[in-house]
C-alpha cells in the first residue's frame, strides 16, 4: 500500500508465474514447465534469474555443401589424466599418442622407439643379443582409472588389455583374454571405485573391471568350503569366532560380461552413483540405456532435440544420430550432463540427466550452442565440468558460443485479479524487467464487475510500456543492475470493474527475449480529479477521463516522494534498510564496516552494535568481532551468549595469564629472638622458607664442584664479572631458583611502586624490612640476597611475579580453529582477515599475534560420538601446506613426496605393505 492507500497484486517467483496460462482456459504454466522435454510452453521459467522469458531454442548448425562427416571408423579411444595430459590411439591403430600438458607437444607414448645400443666395455656384462622390439598389435579402446592407470585394449589375435602405471612409469602389463572368449574393446569409462567399464561393440557386451583391473563376475566365485562356526568360543563372551569361507575365482567366460540388447552401441559412460550409460546409435535415432550391477534399469531414453531446434515446425524434422558422447558431472545441486556429437560432426547436443523418484532417468535437451570446428572424429572426452574434442593432432576445449535463439513471441494471461469493490478503477501496471533492443512487451487488459462476465469481455490495448527513470516505485528498493533492466510502467486506460485480467505478449524476433522478474497491478486509482478538483471538471465523461489520466502523471511523481517520506523509518532499522544505506547507518555509530562482510553479517552487526560496544576492547569483544567475520553462519548468539572463554572456538590467550608464577606466602615479621624454624629442602628448587643459609651453602658447593675458588659471603643478585663464575652462577640460578635474577637499576621505580602498594606506609615497610627509611623514594633495589624474612620474600615475589607479569602485560595471542580439509591458501586468507579485525578492535597499547589450532578431540579428554572425527590432529601432514622454497616455515609445513609416493588412493610398492592376495599369473584365466 502506498501513501494514498492504493494496493497492488504481485506476481513474483515460480509459483506465482506458474498460475498464469498461455491462453484462456488453458493449463497453468507450472504444468507445462514440468514437461520433461522442456518444450511444454513458449514462455519459459529461468530458475537462475527467477524470471520468465521466451523459450530458448537451439541454434542449428548448417553444414557446408562439401562438408565431410566423420565415420565411426575414425573413432579412437581417448582420455585425459588428472595432470592435463591427453592420451589417444593413433590413426594407424597401433600406437598410443600423448599430448603433454607442459610442453603442449604431441609425441608417441607407446611403443617407445628402440634406443641405440651402447658400446660394450671390455669385461663388462650385457645381453648377448639386444632385446627385440615388441610386436605391434591393433588397439581398440582407451581409458584412465581414478588410480591413474592407463588401460588400452588390444584386438585379435592377442585380445586383452595393456595396463600402464602413469605414476611409476615403465612398460605395460598385459592382461590376455582366453582365446575361447570373444573380446573386441571399443570404448572404456572409469568407475567411481577405481575400476573400469569396457564396451565391446562387435560382440555387444559390457565388461566390468574392479580397482585391481580384474573382471567382476556377476555370479561370484566358487565356494570351496563354507563358513564354519568354531567349536571353542571365548567364555567371557564377545563376538562369535568363525572360520571364513574359502573361495576360488571362476574361470573367465563370456557369462562374466553383460549382454546388450542394442542395435549399435558406440559409447559408454559411468554416472557418479555407479550406473552405466550405453549410447545406442540407431539408424534413425539414438538412445541411452541404463545398467546397474549388470542388469538393465528402466526403459531406454530416446535423445530428442527436434523440439528445441531453431526453425522447428510442421515441415521440419531432425533425428539425432550419435557419433560419440561424454559425461560432464555436475557440482552440488547441478544435474549431470551428457554431451552427444551428431553424426555430421559439427555440433554437440547437451542433455541434463534427471532421476525421478521411481529411479527413471530422463534426458532434457538444453539450448546451449556447442559447435565443433574441424572435428576429426576421434573422440569427445570430459574431465570434471569441462569437455574436449580432437582438433588435428591435439585436443581443444569445447566452448559454448553465444548464439541465442528464442521463439519469436509468446503470450501469457495472469490469474484473475480481484479489486475488492465494484467499478474499481485499475491504476497502473509495473513490470520489473529487462527489455533489450529488438524485444518488447505489449499489454492488454480486460475487466468486469462479475467474474463470470470476465471471460467474455474483450481485451483492450494499453499504451506502450515506459521505463521509469527513478527505478522502482517502491521506496528504498535497490536499483536494478543492467543496461536494459529497470521498472517499466503503463497507466491503465479503461480498466474498470471489480475483476481484471492482464495479457502480456513477449516479442523477441527470434534473436532476443524480454525477461520479466515481477509484476505489480495497482488498484484502485487515487484520482486527483475526484479528490482535489470541483465536480465541474467531471461533467463531461470523455474530457473527465482524459483529465483524470493526465493528472495521474503528476500523481505518479508525487506519490513516490510521499512514500519515501512515509517509509523513512526503514532507513533506521538494520533489518529492513536497503543495502546501500547500511554504510550510512553504521556512520551513526562511528563504525566502518569491513568490506569483506556480506549483507547478512552487516545487518547482524548493526542490530547488535550496542551489545558490541559494551564489550569492545575486551577479550569477549574481540571474540565477537572474530565470530562475526569468520563464522560460517553467524547468528544472534554471538552477542547474547556469555560462554566460557576456555570453550570458545576463537580463543584469546593473554600472556600474563599464561606466565608460570610460584605460590607466594604472605611475608611474616622477622623473629629477633629465640630459635628460628627453617624448612628442609624437599626439591631441587630453593624457596625463601628454606632460609638464605641453605641457598648460600648450595652456591658455594656449586663453585667448588666447578673448580672455582672464590670467597662469597652472600648469593649475588647480579651476574658476576668473572666469566667462569658467571657461568656457574647462571646454571646454578636456573637449577636452584628456576630463573635468572633479572632486576637491574632501571627497575628501581618498579620496585618502589611494588613496596608502596604492598605496605601502604613507610612505617610498615621499616617494621618489616628492619630499616629506618624516611620515604619510599629511599628504598633501594637489593643487589645481594636479603636476610631471611619479609625483605627476602619481597625480593623473591618481585623477581618471580612482578617482573614476568610486567614483561607479558599488554600482549596476547589470538588462536583460530582450522576447519578440517582446508587448504593452505584458505588458512592464509583466514589469518589475514583475523589480523585485520583484531588490529581494528584491540586496545591501542597492546601487541598481538594470530596462530592456528586444530579443534579435534584427544583420547582420554572427550567421548566418542556420532560426528566424532578420528585423525592425527595437529600431527597430520595433510593439515599443513606443502613446503615451498622461500614461502613456508619449518615445523609449519611438510616436504611433499614426488610421484608415485604422493598417490594416496592406491598401493605403492616400497611404501605400502601388501595384504594377502591370490594371484594367478598375468593372464586372466
Tab-separated table of C-alpha atoms in Angstrom, residues 443-882:
chain	number	residue	atom	x	y	z
A	443	UNK	CA	-0.049	-5.198	-22.661
A	444	UNK	CA	-3.765	-5.749	-22.982
A	445	UNK	CA	-6.371	-5.835	-20.204
A	446	UNK	CA	-9.981	-6.624	-19.621
A	447	UNK	CA	-12.272	-6.061	-16.628
A	448	UNK	CA	-15.779	-6.766	-15.397
A	449	UNK	CA	-17.789	-6.495	-12.207
A	450	UNK	CA	-18.804	-10.154	-12.368
A	451	UNK	CA	-16.239	-12.924	-12.598
A	452	UNK	CA	-18.463	-14.892	-14.966
A	453	UNK	CA	-18.574	-11.930	-17.374
A	454	UNK	CA	-14.801	-11.519	-17.463
A	455	UNK	CA	-14.222	-14.432	-19.841
A	456	UNK	CA	-16.485	-12.867	-22.461
A	457	UNK	CA	-15.102	-9.333	-22.100
A	458	UNK	CA	-12.766	-8.226	-24.927
A	459	UNK	CA	-9.150	-7.289	-24.295
A	460	UNK	CA	-8.286	-3.588	-24.644
A	461	UNK	CA	-4.876	-2.497	-25.900
A	462	UNK	CA	-2.856	-0.474	-23.415
A	463	UNK	CA	-0.158	2.094	-24.273
A	464	UNK	CA	3.435	1.090	-24.738
A	465	UNK	CA	5.486	0.432	-21.629
A	466	UNK	CA	7.548	3.314	-20.282
A	467	UNK	CA	10.809	2.814	-18.367
A	468	UNK	CA	10.852	4.778	-15.122
A	469	UNK	CA	13.896	6.984	-14.743
A	470	UNK	CA	13.922	6.713	-10.951
A	471	UNK	CA	13.698	2.952	-10.803
A	472	UNK	CA	11.082	1.097	-8.814
A	473	UNK	CA	8.094	2.920	-7.324
A	474	UNK	CA	8.722	1.051	-4.055
A	475	UNK	CA	10.575	3.279	-1.564
A	476	UNK	CA	14.238	2.477	-0.898
A	477	UNK	CA	14.356	-0.518	-3.237
A	478	UNK	CA	17.809	-1.234	-4.621
A	479	UNK	CA	18.159	-0.056	-8.202
A	480	UNK	CA	18.224	-2.792	-10.825
A	481	UNK	CA	21.631	-3.550	-12.348
A	482	UNK	CA	21.913	-3.843	-16.101
A	483	UNK	CA	21.796	-1.567	-19.088
A	484	UNK	CA	18.318	-2.617	-20.185
A	485	UNK	CA	16.932	-3.569	-16.784
A	486	UNK	CA	14.557	-1.453	-14.759
A	487	UNK	CA	10.922	-0.872	-13.843
A	488	UNK	CA	8.503	-0.393	-16.734
A	489	UNK	CA	5.048	1.059	-16.202
A	490	UNK	CA	1.823	1.622	-18.049
A	491	UNK	CA	-1.293	3.501	-16.935
A	492	UNK	CA	-4.477	1.506	-17.402
A	493	UNK	CA	-6.736	3.448	-19.770
A	494	UNK	CA	-10.207	1.988	-19.336
A	495	UNK	CA	-9.863	-0.939	-16.957
A	496	UNK	CA	-12.855	-0.533	-14.656
A	497	UNK	CA	-14.539	-3.318	-12.719
A	498	UNK	CA	-14.034	-5.475	-9.671
A	499	UNK	CA	-12.247	-8.234	-11.611
A	500	UNK	CA	-9.460	-7.725	-14.116
A	501	UNK	CA	-7.043	-9.796	-16.148
A	502	UNK	CA	-3.840	-8.744	-17.899
A	503	UNK	CA	-2.442	-10.237	-21.098
A	504	UNK	CA	1.311	-9.920	-21.698
A	505	UNK	CA	2.765	-10.670	-25.128
A	506	UNK	CA	6.534	-11.093	-25.245
A	507	UNK	CA	8.154	-10.260	-28.593
A	508	UNK	CA	11.766	-11.084	-29.379
A	509	UNK	CA	12.060	-11.635	-33.103
A	510	UNK	CA	13.890	-14.913	-32.527
A	511	UNK	CA	17.268	-13.414	-31.589
A	512	UNK	CA	16.468	-11.907	-28.170
A	513	UNK	CA	13.887	-12.026	-25.419
A	514	UNK	CA	12.410	-9.789	-22.743
A	515	UNK	CA	12.788	-11.048	-19.171
A	516	UNK	CA	10.208	-10.237	-16.504
A	517	UNK	CA	11.019	-10.628	-12.834
A	518	UNK	CA	7.896	-9.277	-11.114
A	519	UNK	CA	4.504	-7.775	-11.957
A	520	UNK	CA	2.517	-5.342	-9.785
A	521	UNK	CA	-1.035	-4.318	-10.714
A	522	UNK	CA	-2.067	-1.287	-8.615
A	523	UNK	CA	-5.695	-0.605	-7.631
A	524	UNK	CA	-7.848	1.450	-7.052
A	525	UNK	CA	-6.701	4.705	-8.626
A	526	UNK	CA	-6.227	7.667	-6.309
A	527	UNK	CA	-7.767	10.304	-8.565
A	528	UNK	CA	-6.547	13.871	-8.234
A	529	UNK	CA	-9.567	14.854	-10.336
A	530	UNK	CA	-12.016	13.365	-7.830
A	531	UNK	CA	-10.093	14.350	-4.717
A	532	UNK	CA	-8.889	17.889	-5.426
A	533	UNK	CA	-10.930	19.409	-8.305
A	534	UNK	CA	-14.578	20.545	-8.336
A	535	UNK	CA	-17.250	18.345	-9.902
A	536	UNK	CA	-17.458	20.744	-12.854
A	537	UNK	CA	-14.385	19.075	-14.342
A	538	UNK	CA	-16.121	15.678	-14.337
A	539	UNK	CA	-19.386	16.624	-16.033
A	540	UNK	CA	-18.195	15.565	-19.488
A	541	UNK	CA	-17.273	11.908	-19.351
A	542	UNK	CA	-14.684	11.874	-22.124
A	543	UNK	CA	-12.880	15.047	-21.089
A	544	UNK	CA	-13.042	13.999	-17.420
A	545	UNK	CA	-11.470	10.664	-18.263
A	546	UNK	CA	-8.679	12.370	-20.171
A	547	UNK	CA	-8.065	14.869	-17.349
A	548	UNK	CA	-8.026	12.042	-14.803
A	549	UNK	CA	-5.337	10.185	-16.738
A	550	UNK	CA	-3.400	13.394	-17.352
A	551	UNK	CA	-3.276	14.220	-13.638
A	552	UNK	CA	-2.194	10.657	-12.942
A	553	UNK	CA	1.230	11.642	-14.328
A	554	UNK	CA	1.650	14.169	-11.535
A	555	UNK	CA	0.248	11.704	-9.003
A	556	UNK	CA	2.879	9.136	-10.046
A	557	UNK	CA	5.701	11.567	-9.293
A	558	UNK	CA	4.360	12.918	-6.012
A	559	UNK	CA	3.263	9.571	-4.602
A	560	UNK	CA	6.798	8.192	-4.924
A	561	UNK	CA	8.123	11.145	-2.900
A	562	UNK	CA	5.369	10.752	-0.306
A	563	UNK	CA	6.105	7.033	0.013
A	564	UNK	CA	9.783	7.690	0.685
A	565	UNK	CA	8.883	10.237	3.363
A	566	UNK	CA	6.389	7.856	4.972
A	567	UNK	CA	8.903	4.984	4.917
A	568	UNK	CA	11.883	6.974	6.210
A	569	UNK	CA	11.907	4.909	9.412
A	570	UNK	CA	13.054	1.939	7.329
A	571	UNK	CA	16.466	3.564	6.998
A	572	UNK	CA	16.995	3.334	10.772
A	573	UNK	CA	16.178	-0.365	11.050
A	574	UNK	CA	19.065	-2.670	10.203
A	575	UNK	CA	16.604	-5.441	9.367
A	576	UNK	CA	14.850	-3.567	6.554
A	577	UNK	CA	17.223	-0.822	5.453
A	578	UNK	CA	18.316	-1.077	1.805
A	579	UNK	CA	21.848	-2.442	1.305
A	580	UNK	CA	23.220	0.899	0.145
A	581	UNK	CA	22.026	2.532	3.394
A	582	UNK	CA	23.942	0.195	5.717
A	583	UNK	CA	27.188	2.166	5.448
A	584	UNK	CA	25.288	5.373	6.230
A	585	UNK	CA	23.553	3.710	9.181
A	586	UNK	CA	26.885	2.475	10.567
A	587	UNK	CA	28.307	6.012	10.418
A	588	UNK	CA	25.852	6.975	13.179
A	589	UNK	CA	27.923	4.746	15.475
A	590	UNK	CA	31.278	5.837	14.070
A	591	UNK	CA	31.837	2.344	12.647
A	592	UNK	CA	33.431	1.427	9.330
A	593	UNK	CA	32.056	-1.930	8.153
A	594	UNK	CA	34.533	-4.489	6.881
A	595	UNK	CA	34.386	-4.613	3.054
A	596	UNK	CA	34.693	-8.407	3.227
A	597	UNK	CA	31.412	-8.754	5.144
A	598	UNK	CA	28.374	-9.836	3.217
A	599	UNK	CA	24.982	-8.224	3.696
A	600	UNK	CA	23.663	-10.619	6.428
A	601	UNK	CA	26.798	-10.026	8.542
A	602	UNK	CA	26.407	-6.280	8.239
A	603	UNK	CA	22.783	-6.370	9.289
A	604	UNK	CA	23.589	-8.700	12.203
A	605	UNK	CA	26.337	-6.397	13.449
A	606	UNK	CA	24.211	-3.257	13.187
A	607	UNK	CA	21.390	-4.908	15.136
A	608	UNK	CA	23.780	-5.636	17.997
A	609	UNK	CA	26.046	-2.595	17.815
A	610	UNK	CA	25.248	-1.500	21.373
A	611	UNK	CA	25.936	-5.013	22.678
A	612	UNK	CA	29.265	-4.992	20.879
A	613	UNK	CA	30.362	-1.561	22.109
A	614	UNK	CA	29.627	-2.656	25.655
A	615	UNK	CA	32.444	-5.194	25.350
A	616	UNK	CA	34.675	-3.533	22.768
A	617	UNK	CA	38.378	-3.731	23.587
A	618	UNK	CA	37.932	-6.743	25.903
A	619	UNK	CA	38.607	-10.402	25.115
A	620	UNK	CA	34.884	-11.008	24.787
A	621	UNK	CA	34.585	-8.081	22.368
A	622	UNK	CA	37.428	-9.483	20.267
A	623	UNK	CA	35.735	-12.875	20.135
A	624	UNK	CA	32.525	-11.179	18.992
A	625	UNK	CA	34.324	-9.398	16.157
A	626	UNK	CA	36.134	-12.578	15.105
A	627	UNK	CA	32.960	-14.649	15.079
A	628	UNK	CA	31.086	-12.060	13.019
A	629	UNK	CA	33.890	-12.092	10.456
A	630	UNK	CA	34.861	-15.766	10.395
A	631	UNK	CA	31.827	-17.821	11.422
A	632	UNK	CA	30.223	-19.623	8.502
A	633	UNK	CA	26.691	-18.958	9.788
A	634	UNK	CA	26.784	-16.055	12.271
A	635	UNK	CA	23.673	-15.535	14.392
A	636	UNK	CA	22.427	-13.558	17.407
A	637	UNK	CA	24.134	-15.920	19.863
A	638	UNK	CA	27.436	-14.167	19.113
A	639	UNK	CA	26.311	-11.146	21.134
A	640	UNK	CA	23.946	-12.751	23.653
A	641	UNK	CA	25.736	-15.870	24.896
A	642	UNK	CA	28.258	-15.412	27.694
A	643	UNK	CA	30.199	-18.612	27.055
A	644	UNK	CA	33.209	-19.877	28.931
A	645	UNK	CA	36.322	-18.376	27.244
A	646	UNK	CA	38.139	-21.717	27.529
A	647	UNK	CA	35.389	-23.401	25.485
A	648	UNK	CA	35.190	-20.751	22.798
A	649	UNK	CA	36.332	-21.699	19.292
A	650	UNK	CA	38.141	-18.370	18.944
A	651	UNK	CA	40.500	-18.106	21.888
A	652	UNK	CA	42.256	-15.051	23.324
A	653	UNK	CA	45.366	-16.033	25.303
A	654	UNK	CA	46.725	-13.168	27.404
A	655	UNK	CA	50.412	-13.578	28.093
A	656	UNK	CA	50.332	-12.510	31.731
A	657	UNK	CA	47.724	-15.175	32.482
A	658	UNK	CA	49.880	-17.899	30.973
A	659	UNK	CA	53.029	-16.862	32.927
A	660	UNK	CA	54.139	-19.558	35.383
A	661	UNK	CA	54.456	-17.944	38.829
A	662	UNK	CA	55.028	-19.759	42.162
A	663	UNK	CA	52.641	-19.565	45.084
A	664	UNK	CA	53.896	-16.814	47.380
A	665	UNK	CA	53.047	-16.996	51.058
A	666	UNK	CA	52.477	-13.668	52.814
A	667	UNK	CA	55.720	-12.367	54.386
A	668	UNK	CA	55.995	-12.811	58.113
A	669	UNK	CA	57.692	-10.448	60.539
A	670	UNK	CA	61.270	-11.394	61.410
A	671	UNK	CA	61.714	-13.007	64.828
A	672	UNK	CA	64.671	-11.301	66.528
A	673	UNK	CA	64.881	-13.662	69.490
A	674	UNK	CA	64.633	-17.401	70.036
A	675	UNK	CA	65.117	-20.342	67.705
A	676	UNK	CA	64.089	-19.925	64.068
A	677	UNK	CA	62.276	-22.797	62.256
A	678	UNK	CA	63.846	-23.411	58.854
A	679	UNK	CA	62.109	-25.646	56.286
A	680	UNK	CA	64.138	-28.519	54.890
A	681	UNK	CA	64.652	-28.794	51.160
A	682	UNK	CA	62.122	-31.182	49.619
A	683	UNK	CA	63.077	-30.497	45.996
A	684	UNK	CA	65.929	-29.088	43.962
A	685	UNK	CA	64.256	-25.653	43.908
A	686	UNK	CA	65.007	-23.212	46.704
A	687	UNK	CA	62.276	-21.141	48.359
A	688	UNK	CA	62.504	-18.283	50.901
A	689	UNK	CA	61.105	-20.553	53.620
A	690	UNK	CA	64.359	-22.583	53.469
A	691	UNK	CA	66.472	-19.613	54.520
A	692	UNK	CA	69.357	-17.751	52.977
A	693	UNK	CA	71.921	-20.065	54.553
A	694	UNK	CA	70.815	-23.106	52.550
A	695	UNK	CA	70.986	-21.184	49.269
A	696	UNK	CA	74.435	-19.817	50.112
A	697	UNK	CA	75.736	-23.284	51.034
A	698	UNK	CA	74.463	-24.783	47.814
A	699	UNK	CA	76.004	-21.946	45.818
A	700	UNK	CA	79.393	-22.430	47.447
A	701	UNK	CA	79.185	-26.155	46.768
A	702	UNK	CA	78.440	-25.453	43.125
A	703	UNK	CA	81.501	-23.223	42.886
A	704	UNK	CA	83.708	-25.885	44.431
A	705	UNK	CA	82.275	-28.572	42.136
A	706	UNK	CA	83.105	-26.385	39.149
A	707	UNK	CA	86.686	-25.896	40.378
A	708	UNK	CA	86.220	-22.226	41.175
A	709	UNK	CA	87.915	-20.833	44.251
A	710	UNK	CA	86.074	-17.759	45.415
A	711	UNK	CA	85.113	-16.293	48.725
A	712	UNK	CA	81.492	-15.188	48.865
A	713	UNK	CA	79.510	-14.054	51.863
A	714	UNK	CA	76.159	-13.802	50.048
A	715	UNK	CA	74.448	-15.010	46.944
A	716	UNK	CA	74.816	-12.218	44.309
A	717	UNK	CA	71.704	-10.960	42.517
A	718	UNK	CA	73.714	-9.649	39.565
A	719	UNK	CA	75.779	-11.667	37.113
A	720	UNK	CA	79.438	-11.721	38.332
A	721	UNK	CA	82.064	-10.067	36.173
A	722	UNK	CA	84.307	-13.159	36.069
A	723	UNK	CA	83.265	-15.280	33.086
A	724	UNK	CA	83.851	-18.632	34.803
A	725	UNK	CA	81.989	-17.613	37.949
A	726	UNK	CA	79.216	-16.116	35.799
A	727	UNK	CA	78.740	-19.463	34.047
A	728	UNK	CA	78.388	-21.251	37.377
A	729	UNK	CA	76.018	-18.545	38.647
A	730	UNK	CA	73.727	-18.851	35.625
A	731	UNK	CA	73.475	-22.624	35.701
A	732	UNK	CA	73.029	-22.641	39.496
A	733	UNK	CA	70.308	-19.976	39.354
A	734	UNK	CA	68.302	-21.925	36.789
A	735	UNK	CA	68.670	-25.151	38.799
A	736	UNK	CA	68.134	-23.791	42.311
A	737	UNK	CA	65.850	-20.798	41.691
A	738	UNK	CA	64.241	-21.720	38.405
A	739	UNK	CA	65.013	-18.290	36.928
A	740	UNK	CA	67.845	-15.827	36.414
A	741	UNK	CA	67.572	-12.742	38.634
A	742	UNK	CA	66.784	-10.040	36.097
A	743	UNK	CA	66.184	-6.904	38.156
A	744	UNK	CA	68.545	-4.036	37.337
A	745	UNK	CA	68.907	-0.440	38.430
A	746	UNK	CA	66.369	0.601	35.779
A	747	UNK	CA	63.743	-1.437	37.658
A	748	UNK	CA	64.173	0.612	40.877
A	749	UNK	CA	60.980	2.699	40.264
A	750	UNK	CA	59.054	-0.520	39.736
A	751	UNK	CA	60.491	-1.937	42.990
A	752	UNK	CA	59.447	1.148	44.948
A	753	UNK	CA	55.971	1.096	43.425
A	754	UNK	CA	55.662	-2.581	44.382
A	755	UNK	CA	56.634	-1.837	48.018
A	756	UNK	CA	54.255	1.133	48.172
A	757	UNK	CA	51.282	-0.979	47.043
A	758	UNK	CA	52.189	-3.796	49.449
A	759	UNK	CA	52.922	-1.830	52.659
A	760	UNK	CA	50.992	1.419	52.090
A	761	UNK	CA	53.171	3.324	54.652
A	762	UNK	CA	56.877	3.718	55.309
A	763	UNK	CA	56.360	2.710	58.952
A	764	UNK	CA	55.056	-0.697	57.907
A	765	UNK	CA	57.938	-1.079	55.463
A	766	UNK	CA	60.551	-0.219	58.110
A	767	UNK	CA	58.984	-2.669	60.554
A	768	UNK	CA	59.043	-5.482	58.022
A	769	UNK	CA	62.473	-4.826	56.485
A	770	UNK	CA	64.075	-3.564	59.758
A	771	UNK	CA	65.118	-0.257	58.145
A	772	UNK	CA	64.776	3.411	59.005
A	773	UNK	CA	63.715	4.971	55.704
A	774	UNK	CA	62.194	8.429	55.591
A	775	UNK	CA	60.150	7.607	52.461
A	776	UNK	CA	59.614	5.040	49.741
A	777	UNK	CA	61.894	7.037	47.451
A	778	UNK	CA	64.870	5.926	49.578
A	779	UNK	CA	64.143	2.204	49.097
A	780	UNK	CA	66.974	0.651	47.067
A	781	UNK	CA	66.719	-2.455	44.915
A	782	UNK	CA	68.718	-5.273	46.578
A	783	UNK	CA	71.981	-6.314	44.915
A	784	UNK	CA	72.578	-9.267	47.256
A	785	UNK	CA	70.128	-11.740	48.696
A	786	UNK	CA	68.346	-10.047	51.636
A	787	UNK	CA	68.241	-11.604	55.072
A	788	UNK	CA	65.549	-14.092	55.963
A	789	UNK	CA	62.145	-12.591	56.451
A	790	UNK	CA	59.795	-10.242	54.600
A	791	UNK	CA	62.588	-8.473	52.709
A	792	UNK	CA	63.740	-11.741	51.191
A	793	UNK	CA	60.163	-12.790	50.366
A	794	UNK	CA	59.511	-9.398	48.757
A	795	UNK	CA	62.543	-9.759	46.511
A	796	UNK	CA	61.506	-13.301	45.555
A	797	UNK	CA	57.975	-12.136	44.758
A	798	UNK	CA	59.300	-9.218	42.725
A	799	UNK	CA	61.557	-11.462	40.617
A	800	UNK	CA	59.108	-14.306	40.069
A	801	UNK	CA	55.786	-12.499	39.765
A	802	UNK	CA	56.048	-8.760	39.251
A	803	UNK	CA	58.723	-8.657	36.566
A	804	UNK	CA	57.398	-11.646	34.497
A	805	UNK	CA	53.847	-10.315	34.575
A	806	UNK	CA	55.043	-6.851	33.665
A	807	UNK	CA	57.030	-8.250	30.717
A	808	UNK	CA	53.981	-10.168	29.481
A	809	UNK	CA	51.472	-7.368	30.047
A	810	UNK	CA	49.577	-5.906	27.076
A	811	UNK	CA	50.424	-8.900	24.888
A	812	UNK	CA	48.027	-11.559	23.739
A	813	UNK	CA	47.639	-14.285	21.128
A	814	UNK	CA	44.549	-14.992	19.032
A	815	UNK	CA	44.144	-18.714	18.372
A	816	UNK	CA	41.899	-19.679	15.439
A	817	UNK	CA	40.433	-23.108	14.690
A	818	UNK	CA	41.413	-24.731	11.401
A	819	UNK	CA	38.483	-26.406	9.642
A	820	UNK	CA	39.288	-29.952	8.620
A	821	UNK	CA	40.186	-30.180	4.955
A	822	UNK	CA	41.044	-26.511	4.477
A	823	UNK	CA	43.862	-25.692	2.079
A	824	UNK	CA	46.935	-23.610	2.827
A	825	UNK	CA	45.548	-20.719	0.797
A	826	UNK	CA	42.275	-20.782	2.751
A	827	UNK	CA	44.185	-20.749	6.031
A	828	UNK	CA	46.308	-17.827	4.865
A	829	UNK	CA	43.207	-15.870	3.846
A	830	UNK	CA	41.576	-16.632	7.171
A	831	UNK	CA	44.667	-15.447	9.039
A	832	UNK	CA	44.847	-12.185	7.094
A	833	UNK	CA	41.190	-11.473	7.801
A	834	UNK	CA	41.684	-12.146	11.522
A	835	UNK	CA	44.731	-9.867	11.610
A	836	UNK	CA	42.696	-7.071	10.052
A	837	UNK	CA	39.811	-7.486	12.500
A	838	UNK	CA	41.949	-7.695	15.650
A	839	UNK	CA	44.111	-4.741	14.606
A	840	UNK	CA	40.988	-2.569	14.486
A	841	UNK	CA	39.279	-3.836	17.651
A	842	UNK	CA	42.200	-4.315	20.065
A	843	UNK	CA	43.267	-1.709	22.650
A	844	UNK	CA	45.791	0.675	21.147
A	845	UNK	CA	48.588	-0.133	23.625
A	846	UNK	CA	48.554	-3.908	23.077
A	847	UNK	CA	50.585	-6.199	20.824
A	848	UNK	CA	49.228	-9.458	19.422
A	849	UNK	CA	49.804	-12.317	17.010
A	850	UNK	CA	47.499	-14.861	15.353
A	851	UNK	CA	48.035	-18.621	15.360
A	852	UNK	CA	46.023	-21.715	14.471
A	853	UNK	CA	44.962	-24.807	16.343
A	854	UNK	CA	43.197	-27.978	15.220
A	855	UNK	CA	39.858	-28.333	17.019
A	856	UNK	CA	39.925	-32.131	17.339
A	857	UNK	CA	39.436	-34.191	20.471
A	858	UNK	CA	42.187	-36.143	22.209
A	859	UNK	CA	41.845	-39.688	23.520
A	860	UNK	CA	41.074	-39.548	27.236
A	861	UNK	CA	39.703	-35.995	27.090
A	862	UNK	CA	36.476	-36.491	25.142
A	863	UNK	CA	33.798	-39.058	24.456
A	864	UNK	CA	33.252	-40.606	21.045
A	865	UNK	CA	30.056	-39.534	19.319
A	866	UNK	CA	28.325	-39.985	16.004
A	867	UNK	CA	30.058	-36.959	14.498
A	868	UNK	CA	33.474	-37.622	16.053
A	869	UNK	CA	36.425	-37.235	13.715
A	870	UNK	CA	39.363	-39.547	14.468
A	871	UNK	CA	42.544	-38.198	12.954
A	872	UNK	CA	46.163	-37.403	13.706
A	873	UNK	CA	45.260	-33.922	14.900
A	874	UNK	CA	47.973	-31.320	14.585
A	875	UNK	CA	50.457	-34.033	13.553
A	876	UNK	CA	48.597	-34.842	10.360
A	877	UNK	CA	50.841	-33.676	7.481
A	878	UNK	CA	47.883	-33.035	5.186
A	879	UNK	CA	46.731	-30.266	7.553
A	880	UNK	CA	49.935	-28.386	6.842
A	881	UNK	CA	50.841	-26.900	3.464
A	882	UNK	CA	53.441	-28.463	1.242
